[in-house]
Amino acid sequence: MASAPPPSAAELYRPNRYVSLPAELDPATYDTSPEKLRAEAERLAIRSRLKRQYLLQLNDPNAPAIIENPALIRWAYAKSQNVYPTFRPTPRTSFLGAVYGLAPFLFWIFVLKADRDRKEKRIQEGKHKPSPLSVFL
Amino acid sequence: SEMSKDMMPGPYPRTPEERAAAAKKYNMRVEDYQPYPDDGLGYGDYPMLPNKSQYERDPWYQWDQPDMRHNWGEPMHWNFDMYIRNRVDTSPTVVPWHTMSKHFLLFLSIMLIMFGLGEIYPSYRPVGPKQYPFNDLYLERGGDPNKKPPAVIHYEI
C-alpha cells in the first residue's frame, strides 16, 4: 500500500480569506509553458493599449481637465445602480434580507420595550425615583 | 457621463457571445473573465477578480495611479475600496495563518482559564486583622482626652 506523497509547501501554508499564498510557494510562478507565455503576452497587449490611451490623454496639450477612468465609472455604476436590476429574490437572499434587515429592528424593539417595562414596574413599586433633573419618565 | 449603455455593467451573461462581449467591455481576456455566480445577489456581469489587496502589487512598477497601485482602465475589484493600502492587507505572512491563530488562541485561553481559577480559588499567605497602637487610636479617632480609654491589648504572654 503506497502512502500519500508528503504535503506540498503550498498545502502546508493553507492560504485563506485573510492571507494569500506567497509567490515563492505557488507552482504557477515556476511554470513556463507556452500557454502561459501566450496568456501573459495577451495581457501585456491589453495593458499597453490602455496605457497608450491614458498617456495620450495625459500629455495632450489641448487636454480635457479631467481624464475620466471608464473602469472607475463602471465600478461605481455596478455597485450602486446595477444592483437593483440584477437582484432576484431567492431563498438565500430572502433569508439574508430577513436576518440583516428585519432582525436587528425587531430585536431592539423587544429589548427596549422590556427594559422600559421593567423600569416602569420598579417606579410603581417605589424602588426607583427619577432625579428632579430628569425630563423623561 | 457620455458612456453608452453597452459600456456599462449589465445583467449576468448567459451565452458565450455575451461573455466575450462582457470581457471586451471590461478590458479583460475572455479566458480570464469570470463573473460572480448568478445568485441573485446583485453582482450582474461584474468580473470576479482574485481577493488580493493593493499591497500585494509591485511597488516598483510605474502605475498610472501610484498610491492606489492601479492602472487606467484596469478592472477594479468589487471591494476595491476595502483593499486600498490604508485598509485591509492580504499580503502573505511569514508564519501561516492557522499556526498564528492556534498560538494566539491557546495563549489567550490558557491565560484566561488560569486567571479565572485564581479568582475562584484564591491563594495567599495567612493574614489577620490589622492591629492599631494607642488603644486602637483612641485619641486620633476623636475620643475624649479626659476620660480613660478602654484598654486594648493585642498580645498574650
PDB file of C-alpha atoms in Angstrom:
ATOM      1  CA  MET A   1       0.000   0.000   0.000  1.00  0.00           C
ATOM      2  CA  ALA A   2       1.615   3.256  -1.117  1.00  0.00           C
ATOM      3  CA  SER A   3       1.455   6.198   1.258  1.00  0.00           C
ATOM      4  CA  ALA A   4       0.366   9.616   0.047  1.00  0.00           C
ATOM      5  CA  PRO A   5       3.108  11.999  -1.134  1.00  0.00           C
ATOM      6  CA  PRO A   6       4.211  14.469   1.569  1.00  0.00           C
ATOM      7  CA  PRO A   7       2.088  17.661   1.575  1.00  0.00           C
ATOM      8  CA  SER A   8       3.451  20.426  -0.589  1.00  0.00           C
ATOM      9  CA  ALA A   9       4.564  23.709   0.926  1.00  0.00           C
ATOM     10  CA  ALA A  10       1.509  25.427  -0.536  1.00  0.00           C
ATOM     11  CA  GLU A  11      -0.787  22.918   1.175  1.00  0.00           C
ATOM     12  CA  LEU A  12       1.038  23.373   4.464  1.00  0.00           C
ATOM     13  CA  TYR A  13       0.623  27.132   4.235  1.00  0.00           C
ATOM     14  CA  ARG A  14      -3.197  26.950   3.722  1.00  0.00           C
ATOM     15  CA  PRO A  15      -3.974  30.406   2.290  1.00  0.00           C
ATOM     16  CA  ASN A  16      -7.407  31.687   3.259  1.00  0.00           C
ATOM     17  CA  ARG A  17      -9.564  34.776   3.059  1.00  0.00           C
ATOM     18  CA  TYR A  18      -7.119  36.903   5.067  1.00  0.00           C
ATOM     19  CA  VAL A  19      -3.725  35.961   3.579  1.00  0.00           C
ATOM     20  CA  SER A  20      -2.797  34.855   0.106  1.00  0.00           C
ATOM     21  CA  LEU A  21      -0.177  32.365  -0.944  1.00  0.00           C
ATOM     22  CA  PRO A  22       3.326  33.825  -1.340  1.00  0.00           C
ATOM     23  CA  ALA A  23       4.580  33.756  -4.897  1.00  0.00           C
ATOM     24  CA  GLU A  24       7.521  31.526  -3.988  1.00  0.00           C
ATOM     25  CA  LEU A  25       5.234  28.690  -2.875  1.00  0.00           C
ATOM     26  CA  ASP A  26       2.826  28.990  -5.794  1.00  0.00           C
ATOM     27  CA  PRO A  27       3.617  26.428  -8.525  1.00  0.00           C
ATOM     28  CA  ALA A  28       2.198  28.790 -11.155  1.00  0.00           C
ATOM     29  CA  THR A  29       5.261  31.060 -10.848  1.00  0.00           C
ATOM     30  CA  TYR A  30       7.555  28.284 -11.951  1.00  0.00           C
ATOM     31  CA  ASP A  31       5.647  27.011 -14.966  1.00  0.00           C
ATOM     32  CA  THR A  32       6.979  28.376 -18.251  1.00  0.00           C
ATOM     33  CA  SER A  33       4.653  26.595 -20.660  1.00  0.00           C
ATOM     34  CA  PRO A  34       3.832  28.271 -23.987  1.00  0.00           C
ATOM     35  CA  GLU A  35       0.165  28.714 -22.986  1.00  0.00           C
ATOM     36  CA  LYS A  36       1.201  30.753 -20.017  1.00  0.00           C
ATOM     37  CA  LEU A  37       3.556  32.822 -22.134  1.00  0.00           C
ATOM     38  CA  ARG A  38       0.805  33.465 -24.677  1.00  0.00           C
ATOM     39  CA  ALA A  39      -1.613  34.462 -21.917  1.00  0.00           C
ATOM     40  CA  GLU A  40       0.966  36.839 -20.464  1.00  0.00           C
ATOM     41  CA  ALA A  41       1.589  38.323 -23.918  1.00  0.00           C
ATOM     42  CA  GLU A  42      -2.133  38.934 -24.442  1.00  0.00           C
ATOM     43  CA  ARG A  43      -2.464  40.590 -21.055  1.00  0.00           C
ATOM     44  CA  LEU A  44       0.555  42.744 -21.807  1.00  0.00           C
ATOM     45  CA  ALA A  45      -1.012  43.776 -25.122  1.00  0.00           C
ATOM     46  CA  ILE A  46      -4.223  44.863 -23.367  1.00  0.00           C
ATOM     47  CA  ARG A  47      -2.260  46.678 -20.686  1.00  0.00           C
ATOM     48  CA  SER A  48      -0.074  48.553 -23.125  1.00  0.00           C
ATOM     49  CA  ARG A  49      -3.066  49.578 -25.241  1.00  0.00           C
ATOM     50  CA  LEU A  50      -4.745  51.054 -22.167  1.00  0.00           C
ATOM     51  CA  LYS A  51      -1.530  52.748 -21.073  1.00  0.00           C
ATOM     52  CA  ARG A  52      -1.116  54.294 -24.517  1.00  0.00           C
ATOM     53  CA  GLN A  53      -4.655  55.689 -24.406  1.00  0.00           C
ATOM     54  CA  TYR A  54      -4.033  57.095 -20.952  1.00  0.00           C
ATOM     55  CA  LEU A  55      -0.681  58.675 -21.767  1.00  0.00           C
ATOM     56  CA  LEU A  56      -2.044  60.236 -24.964  1.00  0.00           C
ATOM     57  CA  GLN A  57      -4.743  61.953 -22.936  1.00  0.00           C
ATOM     58  CA  LEU A  58      -2.338  62.890 -20.142  1.00  0.00           C
ATOM     59  CA  ASN A  59       0.250  64.567 -22.369  1.00  0.00           C
ATOM     60  CA  ASP A  60      -2.229  66.149 -24.752  1.00  0.00           C
ATOM     61  CA  PRO A  61      -1.736  69.968 -24.870  1.00  0.00           C
ATOM     62  CA  ASN A  62      -5.437  70.505 -25.670  1.00  0.00           C
ATOM     63  CA  ALA A  63      -6.262  68.124 -22.859  1.00  0.00           C
ATOM     64  CA  PRO A  64      -9.605  67.982 -21.057  1.00  0.00           C
ATOM     65  CA  ALA A  65      -9.260  68.951 -17.411  1.00  0.00           C
ATOM     66  CA  ILE A  66     -10.281  65.547 -16.023  1.00  0.00           C
ATOM     67  CA  ILE A  67      -9.329  62.244 -17.606  1.00  0.00           C
ATOM     68  CA  GLU A  68     -12.252  60.050 -16.650  1.00  0.00           C
ATOM     69  CA  ASN A  69     -11.498  56.418 -15.966  1.00  0.00           C
ATOM     70  CA  PRO A  70     -14.147  54.137 -17.524  1.00  0.00           C
ATOM     71  CA  ALA A  71     -13.180  51.336 -15.143  1.00  0.00           C
ATOM     72  CA  LEU A  72     -13.968  53.576 -12.176  1.00  0.00           C
ATOM     73  CA  ILE A  73     -17.289  54.666 -13.709  1.00  0.00           C
ATOM     74  CA  ARG A  74     -18.233  51.051 -14.379  1.00  0.00           C
ATOM     75  CA  TRP A  75     -17.268  50.062 -10.815  1.00  0.00           C
ATOM     76  CA  ALA A  76     -19.351  52.842  -9.280  1.00  0.00           C
ATOM     77  CA  TYR A  77     -22.302  52.039 -11.552  1.00  0.00           C
ATOM     78  CA  ALA A  78     -22.086  48.309 -10.810  1.00  0.00           C
ATOM     79  CA  LYS A  79     -22.087  48.875  -7.067  1.00  0.00           C
ATOM     80  CA  SER A  80     -24.892  51.407  -6.990  1.00  0.00           C
ATOM     81  CA  GLN A  81     -27.247  51.308  -9.961  1.00  0.00           C
ATOM     82  CA  ASN A  82     -26.747  47.793 -11.239  1.00  0.00           C
ATOM     83  CA  VAL A  83     -27.696  46.060  -8.017  1.00  0.00           C
ATOM     84  CA  TYR A  84     -31.466  46.515  -8.180  1.00  0.00           C
ATOM     85  CA  PRO A  85     -31.924  45.333 -11.810  1.00  0.00           C
ATOM     86  CA  THR A  86     -29.811  42.255 -11.234  1.00  0.00           C
ATOM     87  CA  PHE A  87     -31.309  41.347  -7.860  1.00  0.00           C
ATOM     88  CA  ARG A  88     -33.531  38.292  -7.758  1.00  0.00           C
ATOM     89  CA  PRO A  89     -35.424  37.014  -4.704  1.00  0.00           C
ATOM     90  CA  THR A  90     -34.087  33.530  -3.959  1.00  0.00           C
ATOM     91  CA  PRO A  91     -34.339  31.563  -0.700  1.00  0.00           C
ATOM     92  CA  ARG A  92     -30.845  32.693   0.215  1.00  0.00           C
ATOM     93  CA  THR A  93     -31.382  36.375  -0.491  1.00  0.00           C
ATOM     94  CA  SER A  94     -34.732  36.364   1.334  1.00  0.00           C
ATOM     95  CA  PHE A  95     -33.107  34.726   4.353  1.00  0.00           C
ATOM     96  CA  LEU A  96     -30.209  37.173   4.346  1.00  0.00           C
ATOM     97  CA  GLY A  97     -32.602  40.091   3.948  1.00  0.00           C
ATOM     98  CA  ALA A  98     -34.627  38.956   6.949  1.00  0.00           C
ATOM     99  CA  VAL A  99     -31.525  38.406   9.092  1.00  0.00           C
ATOM    100  CA  TYR A 100     -29.782  41.673   8.265  1.00  0.00           C
ATOM    101  CA  GLY A 101     -32.788  43.871   7.674  1.00  0.00           C
ATOM    102  CA  LEU A 102     -35.635  42.805   9.947  1.00  0.00           C
ATOM    103  CA  ALA A 103     -33.926  41.004  12.822  1.00  0.00           C
ATOM    104  CA  PRO A 104     -31.980  43.932  14.346  1.00  0.00           C
ATOM    105  CA  PHE A 105     -35.099  46.113  14.170  1.00  0.00           C
ATOM    106  CA  LEU A 106     -37.304  43.558  15.923  1.00  0.00           C
ATOM    107  CA  PHE A 107     -34.567  42.663  18.403  1.00  0.00           C
ATOM    108  CA  TRP A 108     -34.118  46.237  19.561  1.00  0.00           C
ATOM    109  CA  ILE A 109     -37.886  46.775  19.718  1.00  0.00           C
ATOM    110  CA  PHE A 110     -38.247  43.904  22.169  1.00  0.00           C
ATOM    111  CA  VAL A 111     -35.156  44.723  24.203  1.00  0.00           C
ATOM    112  CA  LEU A 112     -36.025  48.382  24.687  1.00  0.00           C
ATOM    113  CA  LYS A 113     -39.663  47.625  25.442  1.00  0.00           C
ATOM    114  CA  ALA A 114     -38.720  45.024  28.058  1.00  0.00           C
ATOM    115  CA  ASP A 115     -36.260  47.441  29.640  1.00  0.00           C
ATOM    116  CA  ARG A 116     -38.849  50.210  29.824  1.00  0.00           C
ATOM    117  CA  ASP A 117     -41.469  47.861  31.290  1.00  0.00           C
ATOM    118  CA  ARG A 118     -39.034  46.740  33.961  1.00  0.00           C
ATOM    119  CA  LYS A 119     -38.221  50.337  34.864  1.00  0.00           C
ATOM    120  CA  GLU A 120     -41.916  51.245  34.979  1.00  0.00           C
ATOM    121  CA  LYS A 121     -42.598  48.325  37.331  1.00  0.00           C
ATOM    122  CA  ARG A 122     -39.760  49.474  39.586  1.00  0.00           C
ATOM    123  CA  ILE A 123     -41.064  53.038  39.662  1.00  0.00           C
ATOM    124  CA  GLN A 124     -44.548  51.866  40.573  1.00  0.00           C
ATOM    125  CA  GLU A 125     -43.157  49.661  43.332  1.00  0.00           C
ATOM    126  CA  GLY A 126     -41.284  52.702  44.576  1.00  0.00           C
ATOM    127  CA  LYS A 127     -37.780  51.294  44.170  1.00  0.00           C
ATOM    128  CA  HIS A 128     -36.567  53.849  41.604  1.00  0.00           C
ATOM    129  CA  LYS A 129     -37.095  57.589  41.914  1.00  0.00           C
ATOM    130  CA  PRO A 130     -36.247  59.567  38.760  1.00  0.00           C
ATOM    131  CA  SER A 131     -33.972  62.506  39.582  1.00  0.00           C
ATOM    132  CA  PRO A 132     -35.524  66.001  39.706  1.00  0.00           C
ATOM    133  CA  LEU A 133     -33.421  66.985  36.667  1.00  0.00           C
ATOM    134  CA  SER A 134     -34.781  64.157  34.508  1.00  0.00           C
ATOM    135  CA  VAL A 135     -37.066  65.216  31.671  1.00  0.00           C
ATOM    136  CA  PHE A 136     -38.149  61.635  30.881  1.00  0.00           C
ATOM    137  CA  LEU A 137     -40.320  59.297  32.911  1.00  0.00           C
TER     138      LEU A 137
ATOM    139  CA  SER B   1     -21.026  60.850 -18.488  1.00  0.00           C
ATOM    140  CA  GLU B   2     -21.045  60.102 -22.171  1.00  0.00           C
ATOM    141  CA  MET B   3     -20.545  56.354 -21.949  1.00  0.00           C
ATOM    142  CA  SER B   4     -23.109  54.366 -23.905  1.00  0.00           C
ATOM    143  CA  LYS B   5     -25.364  51.792 -22.302  1.00  0.00           C
ATOM    144  CA  ASP B   6     -23.412  48.837 -23.605  1.00  0.00           C
ATOM    145  CA  MET B   7     -20.224  50.099 -21.954  1.00  0.00           C
ATOM    146  CA  MET B   8     -21.870  49.922 -18.521  1.00  0.00           C
ATOM    147  CA  PRO B   9     -22.241  46.777 -16.416  1.00  0.00           C
ATOM    148  CA  GLY B  10     -25.348  44.755 -17.186  1.00  0.00           C
ATOM    149  CA  PRO B  11     -27.074  41.513 -16.245  1.00  0.00           C
ATOM    150  CA  TYR B  12     -25.363  38.150 -15.878  1.00  0.00           C
ATOM    151  CA  PRO B  13     -24.050  36.882 -19.222  1.00  0.00           C
ATOM    152  CA  ARG B  14     -25.746  33.681 -20.376  1.00  0.00           C
ATOM    153  CA  THR B  15     -24.377  32.896 -23.837  1.00  0.00           C
ATOM    154  CA  PRO B  16     -20.677  32.671 -24.805  1.00  0.00           C
ATOM    155  CA  GLU B  17     -21.124  35.706 -27.088  1.00  0.00           C
ATOM    156  CA  GLU B  18     -22.351  37.746 -24.126  1.00  0.00           C
ATOM    157  CA  ARG B  19     -19.371  36.575 -22.110  1.00  0.00           C
ATOM    158  CA  ALA B  20     -16.958  37.584 -24.853  1.00  0.00           C
ATOM    159  CA  ALA B  21     -18.631  40.986 -25.176  1.00  0.00           C
ATOM    160  CA  ALA B  22     -18.509  41.481 -21.417  1.00  0.00           C
ATOM    161  CA  ALA B  23     -14.812  40.520 -21.297  1.00  0.00           C
ATOM    162  CA  LYS B  24     -14.064  43.042 -24.036  1.00  0.00           C
ATOM    163  CA  LYS B  25     -16.090  45.685 -22.206  1.00  0.00           C
ATOM    164  CA  TYR B  26     -14.090  45.197 -19.010  1.00  0.00           C
ATOM    165  CA  ASN B  27     -10.722  45.099 -20.848  1.00  0.00           C
ATOM    166  CA  MET B  28     -10.010  41.503 -19.885  1.00  0.00           C
ATOM    167  CA  ARG B  29      -9.124  38.344 -21.763  1.00  0.00           C
ATOM    168  CA  VAL B  30     -12.067  36.031 -22.419  1.00  0.00           C
ATOM    169  CA  GLU B  31     -10.306  33.208 -20.523  1.00  0.00           C
ATOM    170  CA  ASP B  32      -9.607  35.485 -17.554  1.00  0.00           C
ATOM    171  CA  TYR B  33     -13.173  36.818 -17.357  1.00  0.00           C
ATOM    172  CA  GLN B  34     -15.159  35.008 -14.670  1.00  0.00           C
ATOM    173  CA  PRO B  35     -18.386  36.666 -13.476  1.00  0.00           C
ATOM    174  CA  TYR B  36     -19.766  36.184  -9.991  1.00  0.00           C
ATOM    175  CA  PRO B  37     -22.128  33.187  -9.721  1.00  0.00           C
ATOM    176  CA  ASP B  38     -25.697  34.071 -10.631  1.00  0.00           C
ATOM    177  CA  ASP B  39     -27.160  34.005  -7.126  1.00  0.00           C
ATOM    178  CA  GLY B  40     -29.463  36.986  -7.452  1.00  0.00           C
ATOM    179  CA  LEU B  41     -27.297  38.982  -5.043  1.00  0.00           C
ATOM    180  CA  GLY B  42     -26.916  41.924  -7.419  1.00  0.00           C
ATOM    181  CA  TYR B  43     -23.458  41.424  -8.947  1.00  0.00           C
ATOM    182  CA  GLY B  44     -24.644  41.195 -12.568  1.00  0.00           C
ATOM    183  CA  ASP B  45     -21.833  40.595 -15.008  1.00  0.00           C
ATOM    184  CA  TYR B  46     -19.099  42.219 -12.942  1.00  0.00           C
ATOM    185  CA  PRO B  47     -15.910  40.106 -13.086  1.00  0.00           C
ATOM    186  CA  MET B  48     -14.759  38.170 -10.051  1.00  0.00           C
ATOM    187  CA  LEU B  49     -11.134  39.148  -9.531  1.00  0.00           C
ATOM    188  CA  PRO B  50      -8.810  37.405  -7.020  1.00  0.00           C
ATOM    189  CA  ASN B  51      -9.254  38.732  -3.490  1.00  0.00           C
ATOM    190  CA  LYS B  52      -5.859  40.358  -3.168  1.00  0.00           C
ATOM    191  CA  SER B  53      -5.229  43.743  -1.629  1.00  0.00           C
ATOM    192  CA  GLN B  54      -3.379  46.530  -3.403  1.00  0.00           C
ATOM    193  CA  TYR B  55      -0.452  45.967  -1.062  1.00  0.00           C
ATOM    194  CA  GLU B  56       0.478  42.832  -2.961  1.00  0.00           C
ATOM    195  CA  ARG B  57       1.055  44.661  -6.224  1.00  0.00           C
ATOM    196  CA  ASP B  58       4.552  45.505  -7.335  1.00  0.00           C
ATOM    197  CA  PRO B  59       5.691  48.714  -5.596  1.00  0.00           C
ATOM    198  CA  TRP B  60       8.375  49.391  -8.211  1.00  0.00           C
ATOM    199  CA  TYR B  61       6.235  49.296 -11.352  1.00  0.00           C
ATOM    200  CA  GLN B  62       5.154  52.639 -12.809  1.00  0.00           C
ATOM    201  CA  TRP B  63       1.454  52.571 -12.069  1.00  0.00           C
ATOM    202  CA  ASP B  64      -0.782  55.291 -13.543  1.00  0.00           C
ATOM    203  CA  GLN B  65      -2.084  55.915 -10.017  1.00  0.00           C
ATOM    204  CA  PRO B  66       0.840  55.043  -7.734  1.00  0.00           C
ATOM    205  CA  ASP B  67      -0.975  55.448  -4.414  1.00  0.00           C
ATOM    206  CA  MET B  68      -3.733  53.068  -5.463  1.00  0.00           C
ATOM    207  CA  ARG B  69      -1.337  50.842  -7.463  1.00  0.00           C
ATOM    208  CA  HIS B  70      -3.934  50.823 -10.210  1.00  0.00           C
ATOM    209  CA  ASN B  71      -3.715  51.422 -13.955  1.00  0.00           C
ATOM    210  CA  TRP B  72      -6.163  53.441 -16.040  1.00  0.00           C
ATOM    211  CA  GLY B  73      -8.878  51.217 -17.448  1.00  0.00           C
ATOM    212  CA  GLU B  74      -7.908  48.163 -15.429  1.00  0.00           C
ATOM    213  CA  PRO B  75     -10.965  46.356 -13.976  1.00  0.00           C
ATOM    214  CA  MET B  76     -11.323  47.181 -10.286  1.00  0.00           C
ATOM    215  CA  HIS B  77     -12.165  44.606  -7.661  1.00  0.00           C
ATOM    216  CA  TRP B  78     -15.725  44.714  -6.312  1.00  0.00           C
ATOM    217  CA  ASN B  79     -14.296  45.533  -2.878  1.00  0.00           C
ATOM    218  CA  PHE B  80     -11.639  47.880  -4.240  1.00  0.00           C
ATOM    219  CA  ASP B  81     -12.247  50.474  -1.543  1.00  0.00           C
ATOM    220  CA  MET B  82     -11.624  47.825   1.100  1.00  0.00           C
ATOM    221  CA  TYR B  83      -8.365  46.621  -0.456  1.00  0.00           C
ATOM    222  CA  ILE B  84      -6.618  50.000  -0.690  1.00  0.00           C
ATOM    223  CA  ARG B  85      -3.356  50.400   1.125  1.00  0.00           C
ATOM    224  CA  ASN B  86      -4.845  52.176   4.112  1.00  0.00           C
ATOM    225  CA  ARG B  87      -7.228  49.325   4.852  1.00  0.00           C
ATOM    226  CA  VAL B  88      -7.299  45.550   4.535  1.00  0.00           C
ATOM    227  CA  ASP B  89      -3.990  43.940   3.628  1.00  0.00           C
ATOM    228  CA  THR B  90      -3.875  40.346   2.423  1.00  0.00           C
ATOM    229  CA  SER B  91      -0.107  40.128   1.942  1.00  0.00           C
ATOM    230  CA  PRO B  92       1.332  36.690   2.693  1.00  0.00           C
ATOM    231  CA  THR B  93       2.602  36.369   6.256  1.00  0.00           C
ATOM    232  CA  VAL B  94       5.857  34.780   7.356  1.00  0.00           C
ATOM    233  CA  VAL B  95       4.036  32.291   9.567  1.00  0.00           C
ATOM    234  CA  PRO B  96       0.912  30.541   8.183  1.00  0.00           C
ATOM    235  CA  TRP B  97      -2.400  31.906   9.409  1.00  0.00           C
ATOM    236  CA  HIS B  98      -3.558  28.689  11.063  1.00  0.00           C
ATOM    237  CA  THR B  99      -0.326  28.465  13.101  1.00  0.00           C
ATOM    238  CA  MET B 100      -0.635  32.073  14.221  1.00  0.00           C
ATOM    239  CA  SER B 101      -4.265  31.755  15.221  1.00  0.00           C
ATOM    240  CA  LYS B 102      -3.600  28.475  17.046  1.00  0.00           C
ATOM    241  CA  HIS B 103      -0.747  30.009  19.079  1.00  0.00           C
ATOM    242  CA  PHE B 104      -2.725  33.116  19.902  1.00  0.00           C
ATOM    243  CA  LEU B 105      -5.909  31.323  20.920  1.00  0.00           C
ATOM    244  CA  LEU B 106      -4.033  28.768  23.017  1.00  0.00           C
ATOM    245  CA  PHE B 107      -2.162  31.507  24.873  1.00  0.00           C
ATOM    246  CA  LEU B 108      -5.266  33.601  25.405  1.00  0.00           C
ATOM    247  CA  SER B 109      -7.416  30.699  26.577  1.00  0.00           C
ATOM    248  CA  ILE B 110      -4.760  29.343  28.969  1.00  0.00           C
ATOM    249  CA  MET B 111      -4.220  32.783  30.500  1.00  0.00           C
ATOM    250  CA  LEU B 112      -7.939  33.413  30.892  1.00  0.00           C
ATOM    251  CA  ILE B 113      -8.543  29.974  32.432  1.00  0.00           C
ATOM    252  CA  MET B 114      -5.709  30.439  34.898  1.00  0.00           C
ATOM    253  CA  PHE B 115      -6.921  33.909  35.900  1.00  0.00           C
ATOM    254  CA  GLY B 116     -10.422  32.557  36.335  1.00  0.00           C
ATOM    255  CA  LEU B 117      -9.200  29.713  38.509  1.00  0.00           C
ATOM    256  CA  GLY B 118      -7.229  32.228  40.554  1.00  0.00           C
ATOM    257  CA  GLU B 119     -10.420  34.186  41.185  1.00  0.00           C
ATOM    258  CA  ILE B 120     -12.410  31.128  42.226  1.00  0.00           C
ATOM    259  CA  TYR B 121      -9.670  29.584  44.401  1.00  0.00           C
ATOM    260  CA  PRO B 122      -7.540  32.477  45.667  1.00  0.00           C
ATOM    261  CA  SER B 123      -4.277  31.592  47.377  1.00  0.00           C
ATOM    262  CA  TYR B 124      -2.218  33.921  49.588  1.00  0.00           C
ATOM    263  CA  ARG B 125      -0.225  33.921  52.861  1.00  0.00           C
ATOM    264  CA  PRO B 126      -2.362  33.790  56.039  1.00  0.00           C
ATOM    265  CA  VAL B 127      -3.486  37.253  57.146  1.00  0.00           C
ATOM    266  CA  GLY B 128      -5.165  38.629  60.298  1.00  0.00           C
ATOM    267  CA  PRO B 129      -6.928  41.925  61.103  1.00  0.00           C
ATOM    268  CA  LYS B 130      -4.675  44.986  61.336  1.00  0.00           C
ATOM    269  CA  GLN B 131      -3.657  45.988  64.858  1.00  0.00           C
ATOM    270  CA  TYR B 132      -3.546  49.711  65.692  1.00  0.00           C
ATOM    271  CA  PRO B 133      -1.465  51.159  68.607  1.00  0.00           C
ATOM    272  CA  PHE B 134      -2.551  53.636  71.357  1.00  0.00           C
ATOM    273  CA  ASN B 135      -5.681  51.674  72.315  1.00  0.00           C
ATOM    274  CA  ASP B 136      -6.928  51.435  68.753  1.00  0.00           C
ATOM    275  CA  LEU B 137      -6.055  55.107  68.072  1.00  0.00           C
ATOM    276  CA  TYR B 138      -8.499  56.310  70.700  1.00  0.00           C
ATOM    277  CA  LEU B 139      -7.435  59.975  70.698  1.00  0.00           C
ATOM    278  CA  GLU B 140      -6.968  60.171  66.905  1.00  0.00           C
ATOM    279  CA  ARG B 141     -10.462  58.849  66.354  1.00  0.00           C
ATOM    280  CA  GLY B 142     -11.954  61.641  68.416  1.00  0.00           C
ATOM    281  CA  GLY B 143     -12.071  60.058  71.850  1.00  0.00           C
ATOM    282  CA  ASP B 144     -12.456  62.278  74.932  1.00  0.00           C
ATOM    283  CA  PRO B 145      -8.937  63.074  76.350  1.00  0.00           C
ATOM    284  CA  ASN B 146     -10.241  63.456  79.894  1.00  0.00           C
ATOM    285  CA  LYS B 147     -11.803  60.014  80.081  1.00  0.00           C
ATOM    286  CA  LYS B 148      -9.761  56.853  80.442  1.00  0.00           C
ATOM    287  CA  PRO B 149      -9.713  54.949  77.145  1.00  0.00           C
ATOM    288  CA  PRO B 150     -10.811  51.302  77.057  1.00  0.00           C
ATOM    289  CA  ALA B 151      -7.708  49.164  77.233  1.00  0.00           C
ATOM    290  CA  VAL B 152      -6.968  47.271  74.020  1.00  0.00           C
ATOM    291  CA  ILE B 153      -4.250  44.621  74.358  1.00  0.00           C
ATOM    292  CA  HIS B 154      -3.056  42.809  71.204  1.00  0.00           C
ATOM    293  CA  TYR B 155      -0.662  40.339  72.820  1.00  0.00           C
ATOM    294  CA  GLU B 156      -0.707  37.398  75.145  1.00  0.00           C
ATOM    295  CA  ILE B 157       2.070  36.476  77.470  1.00  0.00           C
TER     296      ILE B 157
END
